[in-house]
XYZ file of N, CA and C in Angstrom:
492
model
N 0.918 -1.115 0.017
C -0.039 0.260 -0.543
C 1.025 1.183 -0.100
N 0.782 2.331 -1.039
C 0.959 3.340 -0.965
C 0.218 4.311 -0.637
N 1.225 5.351 0.181
C 0.269 6.416 0.804
C 1.114 7.603 1.605
N 1.271 8.619 1.139
C 2.023 9.403 1.227
C 1.648 10.268 2.528
N 0.226 10.317 2.938
C -0.117 11.446 4.149
C -0.094 10.340 5.133
N 0.928 10.549 6.238
C 0.643 9.821 7.432
C -0.344 9.287 8.304
N -0.947 10.494 7.936
C -2.317 9.547 8.942
C -3.185 8.618 8.239
N -3.660 9.200 6.873
C -3.986 8.594 6.163
C -3.506 6.890 6.028
N -2.189 6.835 5.871
C -1.215 5.716 5.656
C -2.113 4.815 7.051
N -1.852 5.361 8.358
C -2.223 4.877 9.319
C -3.404 3.991 9.451
N -4.321 4.709 8.615
C -5.630 4.854 8.401
C -6.142 3.435 8.187
N -5.199 3.672 6.898
C -5.491 2.000 5.651
C -4.571 0.893 6.111
N -3.743 1.488 7.118
C -3.107 0.660 7.983
C -3.911 -0.693 8.934
N -4.210 0.154 9.989
C -4.922 -0.323 10.662
C -6.551 -0.543 10.273
N -6.807 -0.538 9.046
C -8.226 -0.522 8.881
C -8.177 -2.339 7.954
N -7.155 -2.602 7.356
C -6.536 -3.674 6.657
C -6.171 -4.446 7.591
N -5.224 -4.217 8.610
C -5.081 -5.239 9.384
C -6.160 -5.876 9.827
N -7.233 -5.099 10.099
C -8.309 -5.191 11.153
C -9.030 -6.050 10.216
N -9.148 -6.230 8.650
C -9.527 -7.057 7.912
C -9.254 -8.866 7.382
N -7.932 -8.894 8.492
C -6.491 -9.849 8.167
C -5.882 -9.574 7.387
N -5.613 -8.388 6.524
C -4.592 -8.460 5.615
C -2.923 -7.586 5.927
N -1.751 -8.181 5.855
C -0.867 -8.055 5.979
C 0.141 -6.699 5.491
N -0.297 -5.964 5.384
C 0.066 -4.593 4.748
C 1.439 -4.171 4.608
N 1.611 -4.427 3.342
C 3.291 -3.416 3.075
C 3.423 -2.390 2.695
N 3.903 -1.245 3.751
C 3.604 0.263 4.239
C 4.160 0.759 2.934
N 4.419 1.734 2.257
C 5.139 2.355 1.531
C 5.039 4.361 1.855
N 5.781 5.180 1.520
C 4.944 6.578 1.505
C 5.249 7.274 0.322
N 5.800 6.738 -0.618
C 6.062 7.403 -2.208
C 5.785 6.514 -2.941
N 6.116 6.918 -4.619
C 6.035 6.338 -5.988
C 6.755 5.475 -6.016
N 8.016 5.941 -5.943
C 9.743 5.352 -5.945
C 9.360 3.771 -4.868
N 8.911 4.435 -3.886
C 9.130 3.330 -3.040
C 7.510 1.879 -3.540
N 6.706 2.619 -3.697
C 5.671 1.718 -4.126
C 6.069 0.946 -5.992
N 7.031 1.558 -6.397
C 6.996 1.049 -7.668
C 8.130 -0.241 -7.044
N 9.552 0.034 -6.213
C 10.237 -0.380 -6.219
C 9.648 -2.202 -4.986
N 8.510 -1.793 -4.473
C 8.039 -2.943 -3.809
C 7.498 -3.973 -4.872
N 6.543 -3.294 -6.099
C 6.302 -4.074 -7.106
C 6.741 -4.985 -7.856
N 8.819 -4.389 -8.376
C 9.507 -5.618 -8.786
C 10.183 -6.449 -8.062
N 10.077 -6.402 -6.496
C 10.206 -7.129 -6.040
C 9.910 -8.554 -6.165
N 10.785 -9.728 -6.023
C 9.962 -11.584 -6.821
C 9.340 -11.560 -5.801
N 8.849 -11.442 -4.178
C 8.119 -11.675 -3.297
C 6.666 -10.428 -3.487
N 6.530 -10.176 -4.703
C 5.654 -8.665 -5.152
C 4.320 -9.098 -4.837
N 3.227 -7.889 -3.653
C 2.081 -8.620 -3.893
C 1.351 -8.254 -5.010
N 0.433 -9.439 -4.992
C -0.428 -9.762 -6.219
C -1.692 -8.677 -6.044
N -1.983 -7.336 -5.177
C -2.669 -6.747 -5.073
C -2.090 -5.130 -4.332
N -2.404 -4.375 -4.849
C -1.737 -3.010 -4.143
C -3.010 -1.973 -4.140
N -2.985 -1.041 -3.212
C -3.561 0.046 -3.428
C -2.740 1.368 -3.321
N -2.804 1.450 -4.652
C -1.833 3.136 -4.541
C -2.363 4.656 -4.609
N -2.178 5.814 -4.085
C -2.284 6.919 -3.395
C -2.068 7.313 -5.223
N -3.102 8.184 -5.619
C -2.792 8.512 -6.966
C -1.771 9.345 -6.806
N -1.607 10.750 -6.243
C -0.723 11.807 -6.202
C 0.471 11.212 -4.713
N 1.929 11.332 -5.358
C 2.641 11.073 -4.348
C 4.067 11.312 -4.420
N 4.620 11.776 -3.840
C 5.957 12.403 -4.146
C 6.160 11.059 -5.077
N 7.205 11.747 -5.912
C 8.177 11.062 -6.729
C 7.052 10.099 -7.898
N 7.220 9.556 -7.994
C 6.077 8.164 -9.191
C 4.558 9.003 -8.600
N 4.198 9.403 -9.759
C 2.764 9.037 -9.229
C 2.003 7.987 -9.298
N 1.138 7.507 -8.441
C -0.031 6.174 -8.934
C 0.036 5.911 -9.992
N -0.519 6.839 -11.623
C -1.004 6.490 -12.347
C 0.187 5.981 -12.804
N 2.105 6.463 -13.005
C 2.914 6.170 -13.270
C 3.207 4.889 -12.835
N 3.023 4.702 -11.647
C 3.440 3.272 -10.998
C 2.666 2.314 -11.682
N 1.226 2.369 -12.172
C 0.912 1.534 -13.330
C 0.710 0.810 -13.945
N 1.613 2.294 -14.502
C 1.831 1.986 -15.948
C 3.242 1.053 -16.362
N 4.113 1.590 -15.336
C 5.302 0.610 -15.118
C 5.090 -1.052 -14.181
N 4.381 -0.936 -13.374
C 4.075 -2.224 -12.948
C 3.235 -2.857 -14.008
N 2.141 -2.639 -14.731
C 1.138 -3.017 -15.720
C 2.426 -3.983 -17.058
N 3.524 -2.861 -17.274
C 3.923 -3.584 -18.382
C 5.088 -4.516 -17.985
N 5.488 -4.690 -16.387
C 6.250 -5.785 -15.775
C 5.493 -6.848 -15.461
N 4.416 -6.804 -15.702
C 3.299 -7.707 -14.925
C 3.265 -8.708 -15.837
N 3.126 -7.938 -17.352
C 2.884 -8.567 -18.649
C 4.033 -9.496 -18.765
N 5.412 -9.087 -18.650
C 6.675 -9.912 -19.004
C 6.837 -10.782 -18.264
N 6.232 -10.887 -16.402
C 6.539 -12.260 -16.245
C 5.357 -12.853 -15.620
N 4.205 -12.594 -15.969
C 3.060 -13.064 -16.054
C 2.497 -13.591 -15.328
N 2.385 -12.479 -13.689
C 2.115 -12.766 -12.764
C 0.833 -11.801 -12.542
N -0.226 -12.718 -11.414
C -1.358 -11.811 -11.324
C -0.624 -10.429 -10.746
N -1.446 -9.342 -11.237
C -1.213 -7.812 -10.531
C -2.809 -6.890 -10.355
N -3.416 -6.544 -9.200
C -4.136 -6.019 -9.073
C -4.251 -4.500 -8.780
N -4.534 -3.574 -9.293
C -4.043 -2.231 -8.460
C -5.478 -1.224 -8.443
N -5.471 -0.737 -6.979
C -6.866 -0.206 -6.961
C -6.288 0.720 -6.539
N -6.297 2.347 -7.352
C -5.941 3.739 -7.284
C -6.725 4.439 -6.097
N -6.040 5.061 -4.986
C -6.539 5.763 -3.940
C -6.640 7.163 -4.366
N -7.502 8.490 -4.400
C -7.536 9.043 -4.781
C -8.936 10.313 -4.814
N -8.753 11.623 -4.207
C -9.643 12.801 -3.901
C -10.186 13.243 -4.915
N -9.196 12.872 -6.551
C -9.756 13.442 -7.453
C -10.961 12.767 -7.860
N -12.312 13.119 -8.584
C -13.410 12.484 -9.211
C -13.693 12.799 -10.858
N -12.706 13.590 -11.322
C -13.356 13.935 -12.378
C -12.646 13.255 -13.310
N -13.966 12.490 -14.440
C -13.798 11.634 -15.493
C -12.259 11.375 -16.181
N -11.839 12.673 -16.399
C -10.620 12.110 -17.593
C -9.601 11.393 -16.352
N -9.249 12.274 -15.347
C -8.237 11.278 -13.920
C -8.424 9.838 -14.359
N -9.868 9.764 -14.239
C -10.392 7.947 -13.813
C -9.928 7.497 -15.058
N -10.356 8.227 -16.014
C -10.342 7.391 -17.791
C -8.784 7.269 -17.650
N -7.378 8.511 -17.583
C -6.351 8.082 -17.851
C -5.956 7.056 -16.220
N -6.356 6.472 -15.170
C -5.921 5.605 -14.149
C -5.881 4.419 -14.842
N -7.430 4.237 -15.466
C -7.890 3.066 -16.002
C -7.030 2.225 -17.001
N -7.123 3.630 -17.746
C -5.935 3.342 -18.939
C -3.926 2.618 -18.744
N -4.039 3.499 -17.918
C -2.374 3.542 -17.270
C -2.696 2.237 -16.837
N -3.705 1.657 -16.396
C -3.104 0.043 -15.634
C -4.017 -0.223 -14.571
N -4.382 0.654 -13.431
C -5.491 0.768 -12.269
C -6.394 0.317 -12.856
N -6.555 -1.219 -12.133
C -8.034 -2.442 -11.974
C -8.950 -1.010 -11.570
N -8.777 -0.880 -10.424
C -10.004 -0.260 -9.588
C -9.462 1.678 -9.464
N -10.539 2.098 -8.764
C -10.187 3.138 -7.622
C -11.495 3.233 -6.802
N -10.603 3.967 -5.619
C -11.919 4.827 -4.211
C -11.204 5.925 -4.383
N -12.759 6.502 -4.208
C -12.335 8.257 -3.724
C -12.452 8.144 -2.613
N -11.163 9.341 -2.238
C -10.907 9.379 -1.038
C -12.459 10.662 -0.569
N -12.539 10.855 0.681
C -12.329 9.796 1.902
C -13.014 8.568 1.464
N -12.251 7.084 1.699
C -13.134 6.036 1.100
C -13.955 5.788 2.477
N -15.024 4.612 2.017
C -15.867 4.177 3.101
C -14.959 3.190 3.490
N -14.872 2.426 4.061
C -14.169 1.286 4.740
C -15.044 -0.150 3.944
N -16.201 0.244 4.162
C -17.071 -1.262 3.425
C -16.944 -1.215 1.952
N -16.732 0.072 1.207
C -16.566 0.054 0.128
C -15.232 -0.481 -0.639
N -13.929 0.156 0.845
C -12.208 -0.533 0.319
C -12.274 -1.881 0.301
N -13.196 -2.252 1.191
C -12.816 -3.938 2.023
C -14.100 -4.881 0.698
N -14.894 -4.404 -0.029
C -15.332 -4.688 -1.398
C -14.922 -4.512 -2.347
N -14.040 -3.831 -2.700
C -13.603 -3.535 -3.808
C -11.501 -4.694 -3.794
N -11.347 -4.484 -2.516
C -10.066 -5.542 -2.084
C -10.225 -6.448 -2.190
N -11.882 -7.171 -2.059
C -12.575 -8.350 -2.137
C -12.470 -9.144 -3.572
N -13.332 -8.090 -4.365
C -13.303 -8.347 -5.583
C -11.794 -8.389 -6.404
N -10.465 -7.360 -5.941
C -9.536 -7.682 -6.475
C -9.054 -9.356 -6.265
N -9.219 -9.294 -4.889
C -8.594 -10.961 -4.517
C -9.533 -11.658 -5.233
N -11.120 -11.921 -5.600
C -11.299 -12.771 -6.418
C -10.944 -13.080 -7.911
N -10.579 -11.618 -8.517
C -10.000 -11.694 -9.638
C -8.256 -12.565 -9.804
N -7.464 -11.950 -9.125
C -6.009 -11.969 -8.433
C -6.580 -14.129 -8.328
N -7.465 -14.514 -7.637
C -7.197 -16.023 -7.531
C -7.584 -16.726 -8.572
N -8.433 -16.409 -9.666
C -8.950 -16.848 -10.662
C -8.009 -16.519 -12.011
N -7.118 -15.570 -11.765
C -6.300 -15.493 -12.658
C -5.311 -16.559 -12.562
N -4.395 -17.161 -11.332
C -3.614 -18.035 -10.911
C -4.403 -19.018 -11.274
N -5.719 -19.296 -10.979
C -6.219 -20.863 -11.385
C -6.364 -20.755 -12.558
N -6.563 -20.232 -13.587
C -6.051 -20.301 -14.975
C -5.201 -20.511 -15.132
N -4.243 -19.362 -14.863
C -2.449 -19.935 -15.228
C -1.992 -21.271 -14.718
N -2.603 -22.249 -13.865
C -2.413 -23.297 -13.196
C -3.090 -23.832 -14.203
N -3.936 -23.744 -14.529
C -4.913 -25.155 -16.173
C -4.283 -24.600 -16.979
N -3.708 -23.539 -17.459
C -3.131 -23.386 -19.173
C -2.298 -23.635 -18.538
N -0.851 -24.240 -17.456
C 0.590 -24.725 -17.484
C -0.053 -26.411 -17.750
N -1.568 -26.923 -17.176
C -1.714 -28.244 -17.182
C -2.532 -28.671 -19.271
N -2.861 -27.947 -19.460
C -3.299 -28.151 -20.499
C -2.167 -27.926 -22.128
N -0.736 -27.739 -21.669
C 0.446 -26.982 -22.142
C 0.786 -27.900 -21.872
N 1.018 -29.152 -20.606
C 1.516 -30.106 -20.920
C 0.955 -31.324 -20.869
N -0.077 -31.196 -20.882
C -1.153 -32.426 -21.977
C -0.875 -32.508 -23.533
N -0.870 -31.356 -24.012
C -0.904 -31.273 -25.463
C 0.917 -31.493 -25.665
N 2.034 -31.311 -24.542
C 3.009 -31.508 -24.895
C 3.158 -33.450 -25.091
N 2.008 -33.913 -24.223
C 2.643 -35.219 -23.984
C 1.582 -35.751 -25.329
N 0.858 -34.867 -25.409
C -0.179 -35.445 -26.762
C 0.666 -35.741 -28.206
N 1.524 -34.799 -28.408
C 2.491 -34.520 -29.573
C 3.832 -35.773 -29.417
N 4.127 -35.714 -28.314
C 5.219 -36.788 -28.269
C 4.571 -38.464 -28.366
N 3.448 -38.584 -28.062
C 2.407 -39.736 -28.278
C 2.279 -39.597 -29.509
N 1.884 -39.067 -30.694
C 1.441 -38.979 -31.883
C 2.655 -39.495 -32.639
N 4.413 -38.536 -32.568
C 5.027 -39.006 -32.895
C 5.668 -40.681 -32.374
N 5.310 -40.821 -31.568
C 5.774 -42.576 -31.515
C 4.782 -43.403 -32.092
N 3.689 -43.395 -32.081
C 2.483 -43.965 -32.394
C 1.711 -43.648 -33.663
N 2.583 -44.071 -35.115
C 2.221 -43.547 -36.711
C 0.831 -44.334 -36.614
N -0.269 -43.461 -37.308
C -1.208 -43.994 -37.185
C -2.084 -43.076 -39.050
N -2.740 -43.815 -39.548
C -3.449 -43.454 -40.756
C -4.020 -42.510 -40.259
N -3.574 -41.124 -41.413
C -4.910 -40.229 -40.277
C -6.421 -40.214 -41.013
N -6.456 -41.196 -42.048
C -8.180 -41.434 -42.532
C -8.614 -42.217 -41.465
N -7.892 -43.660 -41.487
C -8.629 -45.065 -40.956
C -8.514 -45.207 -39.448
N -7.743 -44.434 -38.936
C -7.322 -43.836 -37.745
C -6.347 -45.903 -37.341
N -5.950 -46.366 -38.113
C -5.185 -47.744 -37.859
C -4.028 -47.536 -37.908
N -3.157 -48.657 -37.032
C -2.127 -48.307 -36.774
C -1.441 -49.794 -37.042
N 0.098 -49.450 -37.905
C 0.571 -50.590 -38.670
C 1.264 -51.033 -37.918
N 1.122 -52.590 -37.753
C 2.284 -53.342 -36.740
C 3.726 -53.100 -36.960
N 4.158 -52.580 -38.268
C 5.930 -52.185 -38.301
C 5.860 -51.045 -38.767
N 5.102 -50.185 -37.694
C 5.170 -48.701 -37.477
C 5.412 -47.755 -38.378
N 5.151 -48.056 -39.497
C 4.833 -47.305 -41.057
C 3.649 -46.586 -41.049
N 2.880 -45.456 -41.635
C 1.776 -45.769 -41.964
C 1.312 -46.468 -42.997
N -0.433 -45.943 -43.387
C -0.944 -47.326 -44.253
C -0.962 -46.047 -45.288
N -0.801 -46.579 -46.347
C -0.807 -47.002 -48.049
C -2.218 -46.597 -48.761
């Protein structure tokens, strides 16, 4: 979680811990970007939009490009006092998955974090299934190379050659 205001950061920390989360707290955009580059990076992050160093939007751009390369799920929620449509569109176009307006309502933030966690979980499950499918396809390809078969009648010759 990245929030430059100490009071807001503490409020978010207490709220997230109350919900059973162990937030990794940072106070600016540069520290948020550093945290999202770690091998053990979180799969869900709450970022303030306006921070010293990199803005929340800049962190989103960089983090989404990184996530696309390493194929690990990353769900980004921007926290902002700004409500202009242009700002929200810019944030979503930059890679934010969601946004919450400040001052936030705890129930809304909890629901949005829950939705993000479900998306991340589904992406992880999908990744596991894709891996299983890729392994099955590789095994099928290997079996097809071992077992010559007539493509028309689907019979296998005893001598290992195709039917003519």
